């Protein structure tokens, strides 16, 4: 109950999107996820820059965090007319860029810790110029940490191999 994703228009030219994973399980994780999602979406409507938005979210969640829960977050803002993506990765799995040339490569990390761990953390932003036809693959550790019937973990190398097969056309 603690994984979530969302996307929303910030204005006519900017699309915000997020994927996140709350620590823990069950009802507490689901409630913390709901609070996180609501606060992020509300904050993004007033703070356009991903670093400031995630920093504000972090401060709000860390201030009253008696349960010591945390959230890994990848939050991006896509400028629709140009394809420029500005993003912050707060301890989440790095998404993969699936280029039109068939390359599968992880997005650069931004060095952020999970949200709600420490107030006033200085999150950093990265910028990526997407080309027409490029795609992003966002995921949580539920994908890479899944086990098959033989108790073999799916793993990130297998994910990269699968993405290369599926998206290289």
PDB file of C-alpha atoms in Angstrom:
ATOM      1  CA  UNK A   1       0.000   0.000   0.000  1.00  0.00           C
ATOM      2  CA  UNK A   2       2.954   2.418  -0.022  1.00  0.00           C
ATOM      3  CA  UNK A   3       3.948   2.680  -3.699  1.00  0.00           C
ATOM      4  CA  UNK A   4       2.365   5.373  -5.811  1.00  0.00           C
ATOM      5  CA  UNK A   5       2.639   7.366  -8.990  1.00  0.00           C
ATOM      6  CA  UNK A   6       0.824  10.413 -10.253  1.00  0.00           C
ATOM      7  CA  UNK A   7       0.979  12.993 -13.012  1.00  0.00           C
ATOM      8  CA  UNK A   8      -0.672  16.377 -13.298  1.00  0.00           C
ATOM      9  CA  UNK A   9      -0.522  19.610 -15.234  1.00  0.00           C
ATOM     10  CA  UNK A  10       1.189  22.439 -13.395  1.00  0.00           C
ATOM     11  CA  UNK A  11       0.191  24.862 -16.158  1.00  0.00           C
ATOM     12  CA  UNK A  12      -0.415  24.612 -19.916  1.00  0.00           C
ATOM     13  CA  UNK A  13       3.279  24.025 -20.667  1.00  0.00           C
ATOM     14  CA  UNK A  14       4.445  21.896 -17.708  1.00  0.00           C
ATOM     15  CA  UNK A  15       3.571  18.349 -16.702  1.00  0.00           C
ATOM     16  CA  UNK A  16       4.561  17.168 -13.233  1.00  0.00           C
ATOM     17  CA  UNK A  17       4.973  13.469 -12.515  1.00  0.00           C
ATOM     18  CA  UNK A  18       6.072  11.413  -9.540  1.00  0.00           C
ATOM     19  CA  UNK A  19       6.782   7.851  -8.548  1.00  0.00           C
ATOM     20  CA  UNK A  20       7.424   7.034  -4.916  1.00  0.00           C
ATOM     21  CA  UNK A  21       7.716   4.253  -2.370  1.00  0.00           C
ATOM     22  CA  UNK A  22       6.827   4.679   1.292  1.00  0.00           C
ATOM     23  CA  UNK A  23       8.721   2.676   3.914  1.00  0.00           C
ATOM     24  CA  UNK A  24       6.725   0.080   5.759  1.00  0.00           C
ATOM     25  CA  UNK A  25       3.598  -1.841   4.906  1.00  0.00           C
ATOM     26  CA  UNK A  26      -0.094  -1.864   5.574  1.00  0.00           C
ATOM     27  CA  UNK A  27      -2.382   0.908   6.693  1.00  0.00           C
ATOM     28  CA  UNK A  28       0.340   3.225   8.112  1.00  0.00           C
ATOM     29  CA  UNK A  29       2.249   3.137   4.798  1.00  0.00           C
ATOM     30  CA  UNK A  30      -0.953   3.702   2.822  1.00  0.00           C
ATOM     31  CA  UNK A  31      -1.875   6.698   4.977  1.00  0.00           C
ATOM     32  CA  UNK A  32       1.627   8.181   4.720  1.00  0.00           C
ATOM     33  CA  UNK A  33       1.480   7.657   0.948  1.00  0.00           C
ATOM     34  CA  UNK A  34      -1.823   9.514   0.734  1.00  0.00           C
ATOM     35  CA  UNK A  35      -0.463  12.433   2.748  1.00  0.00           C
ATOM     36  CA  UNK A  36       2.725  12.535   0.663  1.00  0.00           C
ATOM     37  CA  UNK A  37       0.862  12.463  -2.646  1.00  0.00           C
ATOM     38  CA  UNK A  38      -1.566  15.175  -1.551  1.00  0.00           C
ATOM     39  CA  UNK A  39       1.173  17.461  -0.206  1.00  0.00           C
ATOM     40  CA  UNK A  40       3.349  17.042  -3.303  1.00  0.00           C
ATOM     41  CA  UNK A  41       0.528  17.814  -5.700  1.00  0.00           C
ATOM     42  CA  UNK A  42      -0.583  20.845  -3.679  1.00  0.00           C
ATOM     43  CA  UNK A  43       2.990  22.136  -3.328  1.00  0.00           C
ATOM     44  CA  UNK A  44       3.716  21.693  -7.050  1.00  0.00           C
ATOM     45  CA  UNK A  45       0.863  24.045  -7.927  1.00  0.00           C
ATOM     46  CA  UNK A  46       2.715  26.895  -6.175  1.00  0.00           C
ATOM     47  CA  UNK A  47       6.391  25.926  -6.461  1.00  0.00           C
ATOM     48  CA  UNK A  48       7.423  25.095 -10.023  1.00  0.00           C
ATOM     49  CA  UNK A  49      11.070  24.147  -9.422  1.00  0.00           C
ATOM     50  CA  UNK A  50      11.484  20.467  -8.544  1.00  0.00           C
ATOM     51  CA  UNK A  51      14.206  21.118  -5.928  1.00  0.00           C
ATOM     52  CA  UNK A  52      12.149  23.636  -3.996  1.00  0.00           C
ATOM     53  CA  UNK A  53       9.003  21.521  -4.316  1.00  0.00           C
ATOM     54  CA  UNK A  54      10.673  18.361  -2.966  1.00  0.00           C
ATOM     55  CA  UNK A  55      12.455  20.350  -0.240  1.00  0.00           C
ATOM     56  CA  UNK A  56       9.133  21.821   0.900  1.00  0.00           C
ATOM     57  CA  UNK A  57       7.526  18.371   0.844  1.00  0.00           C
ATOM     58  CA  UNK A  58      10.434  16.990   2.859  1.00  0.00           C
ATOM     59  CA  UNK A  59      10.223  19.718   5.491  1.00  0.00           C
ATOM     60  CA  UNK A  60       6.465  19.293   5.888  1.00  0.00           C
ATOM     61  CA  UNK A  61       6.719  15.522   6.305  1.00  0.00           C
ATOM     62  CA  UNK A  62       9.844  15.492   8.495  1.00  0.00           C
ATOM     63  CA  UNK A  63       8.476  18.049  10.967  1.00  0.00           C
ATOM     64  CA  UNK A  64       5.784  15.790  12.455  1.00  0.00           C
ATOM     65  CA  UNK A  65       7.173  12.347  11.664  1.00  0.00           C
ATOM     66  CA  UNK A  66       6.813  10.500  14.970  1.00  0.00           C
ATOM     67  CA  UNK A  67       6.467   7.170  13.124  1.00  0.00           C
ATOM     68  CA  UNK A  68       9.909   7.724  11.507  1.00  0.00           C
ATOM     69  CA  UNK A  69       8.542   6.791   8.083  1.00  0.00           C
ATOM     70  CA  UNK A  70      10.219   7.948   4.891  1.00  0.00           C
ATOM     71  CA  UNK A  71       9.472   8.070   1.173  1.00  0.00           C
ATOM     72  CA  UNK A  72      11.762   7.575  -1.795  1.00  0.00           C
ATOM     73  CA  UNK A  73      10.634   9.997  -4.504  1.00  0.00           C
ATOM     74  CA  UNK A  74      11.423  10.668  -8.139  1.00  0.00           C
ATOM     75  CA  UNK A  75       9.728  13.925  -9.151  1.00  0.00           C
ATOM     76  CA  UNK A  76      10.022  15.453 -12.606  1.00  0.00           C
ATOM     77  CA  UNK A  77       8.657  18.476 -14.407  1.00  0.00           C
ATOM     78  CA  UNK A  78       8.482  18.161 -18.189  1.00  0.00           C
ATOM     79  CA  UNK A  79       8.356  21.318 -20.319  1.00  0.00           C
ATOM     80  CA  UNK A  80       6.016  20.057 -23.036  1.00  0.00           C
ATOM     81  CA  UNK A  81       6.966  22.455 -25.872  1.00  0.00           C
ATOM     82  CA  UNK A  82      10.720  21.702 -25.643  1.00  0.00           C
ATOM     83  CA  UNK A  83      10.979  18.249 -24.050  1.00  0.00           C
ATOM     84  CA  UNK A  84      13.233  19.539 -21.267  1.00  0.00           C
ATOM     85  CA  UNK A  85      12.910  17.471 -18.100  1.00  0.00           C
ATOM     86  CA  UNK A  86      13.976  18.868 -14.734  1.00  0.00           C
ATOM     87  CA  UNK A  87      13.939  16.315 -11.932  1.00  0.00           C
ATOM     88  CA  UNK A  88      14.932  15.417  -8.391  1.00  0.00           C
ATOM     89  CA  UNK A  89      15.649  11.903  -7.225  1.00  0.00           C
ATOM     90  CA  UNK A  90      15.201  11.618  -3.465  1.00  0.00           C
ATOM     91  CA  UNK A  91      16.584   8.132  -2.839  1.00  0.00           C
ATOM     92  CA  UNK A  92      14.406   6.381  -5.446  1.00  0.00           C
ATOM     93  CA  UNK A  93      15.406   3.858  -8.108  1.00  0.00           C
ATOM     94  CA  UNK A  94      16.853   5.701 -11.107  1.00  0.00           C
ATOM     95  CA  UNK A  95      14.409   5.650 -14.027  1.00  0.00           C
ATOM     96  CA  UNK A  96      15.688   4.471 -17.394  1.00  0.00           C
ATOM     97  CA  UNK A  97      15.847   6.532 -20.555  1.00  0.00           C
ATOM     98  CA  UNK A  98      14.834   4.465 -23.576  1.00  0.00           C
ATOM     99  CA  UNK A  99      16.208   6.423 -26.495  1.00  0.00           C
ATOM    100  CA  UNK A 100      15.027   6.212 -30.072  1.00  0.00           C
ATOM    101  CA  UNK A 101      18.502   4.803 -30.907  1.00  0.00           C
ATOM    102  CA  UNK A 102      17.761   1.735 -28.750  1.00  0.00           C
ATOM    103  CA  UNK A 103      19.921   2.769 -25.787  1.00  0.00           C
ATOM    104  CA  UNK A 104      18.752   1.933 -22.282  1.00  0.00           C
ATOM    105  CA  UNK A 105      20.499   4.013 -19.654  1.00  0.00           C
ATOM    106  CA  UNK A 106      19.684   5.164 -16.133  1.00  0.00           C
ATOM    107  CA  UNK A 107      19.062   8.830 -15.496  1.00  0.00           C
ATOM    108  CA  UNK A 108      21.783  10.631 -13.588  1.00  0.00           C
ATOM    109  CA  UNK A 109      21.284  10.515  -9.843  1.00  0.00           C
ATOM    110  CA  UNK A 110      20.848  13.765  -7.966  1.00  0.00           C
ATOM    111  CA  UNK A 111      22.187  12.596  -4.605  1.00  0.00           C
ATOM    112  CA  UNK A 112      19.027  13.171  -2.608  1.00  0.00           C
ATOM    113  CA  UNK A 113      18.028  11.231   0.471  1.00  0.00           C
ATOM    114  CA  UNK A 114      14.517   9.928   0.975  1.00  0.00           C
ATOM    115  CA  UNK A 115      11.868  12.482   1.925  1.00  0.00           C
ATOM    116  CA  UNK A 116      10.895  12.887   5.610  1.00  0.00           C
ATOM    117  CA  UNK A 117      14.308  11.792   6.911  1.00  0.00           C
ATOM    118  CA  UNK A 118      15.873  15.158   7.722  1.00  0.00           C
ATOM    119  CA  UNK A 119      14.494  18.683   7.580  1.00  0.00           C
ATOM    120  CA  UNK A 120      16.201  21.271   5.380  1.00  0.00           C
ATOM    121  CA  UNK A 121      18.007  18.742   3.168  1.00  0.00           C
ATOM    122  CA  UNK A 122      19.515  20.531   0.115  1.00  0.00           C
ATOM    123  CA  UNK A 123      18.052  18.556  -2.795  1.00  0.00           C
ATOM    124  CA  UNK A 124      19.757  18.879  -6.179  1.00  0.00           C
ATOM    125  CA  UNK A 125      18.189  18.928  -9.620  1.00  0.00           C
ATOM    126  CA  UNK A 126      19.255  17.378 -12.920  1.00  0.00           C
ATOM    127  CA  UNK A 127      18.163  18.407 -16.395  1.00  0.00           C
ATOM    128  CA  UNK A 128      17.616  16.073 -19.323  1.00  0.00           C
ATOM    129  CA  UNK A 129      16.723  17.045 -22.876  1.00  0.00           C
ATOM    130  CA  UNK A 130      14.332  14.448 -24.249  1.00  0.00           C
ATOM    131  CA  UNK A 131      14.192  13.902 -27.999  1.00  0.00           C
ATOM    132  CA  UNK A 132      11.006  13.057 -29.919  1.00  0.00           C
ATOM    133  CA  UNK A 133      10.324   9.358 -29.406  1.00  0.00           C
ATOM    134  CA  UNK A 134      12.410   9.016 -26.229  1.00  0.00           C
ATOM    135  CA  UNK A 135      10.656   7.266 -23.363  1.00  0.00           C
ATOM    136  CA  UNK A 136      11.198   7.015 -19.639  1.00  0.00           C
ATOM    137  CA  UNK A 137      10.652   3.867 -17.604  1.00  0.00           C
ATOM    138  CA  UNK A 138       9.919   4.596 -13.943  1.00  0.00           C
ATOM    139  CA  UNK A 139       9.572   1.809 -11.397  1.00  0.00           C
ATOM    140  CA  UNK A 140       9.770   0.934  -7.726  1.00  0.00           C
ATOM    141  CA  UNK A 141      11.888  -1.739  -6.088  1.00  0.00           C
ATOM    142  CA  UNK A 142       8.844  -4.017  -6.146  1.00  0.00           C
ATOM    143  CA  UNK A 143       9.796  -4.781  -9.755  1.00  0.00           C
ATOM    144  CA  UNK A 144      13.471  -5.578  -9.248  1.00  0.00           C
ATOM    145  CA  UNK A 145      12.999  -7.312  -5.873  1.00  0.00           C
ATOM    146  CA  UNK A 146      10.283  -9.698  -7.083  1.00  0.00           C
ATOM    147  CA  UNK A 147      11.081 -13.412  -6.875  1.00  0.00           C
ATOM    148  CA  UNK A 148       9.988 -16.188  -9.224  1.00  0.00           C
ATOM    149  CA  UNK A 149       8.902 -19.706  -8.200  1.00  0.00           C
ATOM    150  CA  UNK A 150      12.577 -20.763  -8.051  1.00  0.00           C
ATOM    151  CA  UNK A 151      13.276 -17.976  -5.532  1.00  0.00           C
ATOM    152  CA  UNK A 152      15.408 -16.019  -8.020  1.00  0.00           C
ATOM    153  CA  UNK A 153      15.236 -12.253  -7.697  1.00  0.00           C
ATOM    154  CA  UNK A 154      14.277 -10.459 -10.906  1.00  0.00           C
ATOM    155  CA  UNK A 155      17.032  -7.861 -10.392  1.00  0.00           C
ATOM    156  CA  UNK A 156      18.058  -4.733 -12.208  1.00  0.00           C
ATOM    157  CA  UNK A 157      20.320  -6.416 -14.815  1.00  0.00           C
ATOM    158  CA  UNK A 158      17.356  -8.491 -16.002  1.00  0.00           C
ATOM    159  CA  UNK A 159      15.180  -5.370 -16.087  1.00  0.00           C
ATOM    160  CA  UNK A 160      17.723  -3.578 -18.289  1.00  0.00           C
ATOM    161  CA  UNK A 161      17.908  -6.607 -20.587  1.00  0.00           C
ATOM    162  CA  UNK A 162      14.121  -6.735 -20.868  1.00  0.00           C
ATOM    163  CA  UNK A 163      13.874  -2.998 -21.538  1.00  0.00           C
ATOM    164  CA  UNK A 164      16.474  -3.324 -24.285  1.00  0.00           C
ATOM    165  CA  UNK A 165      14.474  -6.100 -25.943  1.00  0.00           C
ATOM    166  CA  UNK A 166      11.112  -4.367 -25.631  1.00  0.00           C
ATOM    167  CA  UNK A 167      12.011  -0.807 -26.464  1.00  0.00           C
ATOM    168  CA  UNK A 168      14.822  -0.964 -29.003  1.00  0.00           C
ATOM    169  CA  UNK A 169      12.463  -1.016 -32.005  1.00  0.00           C
TER     170      UNK A 169
END
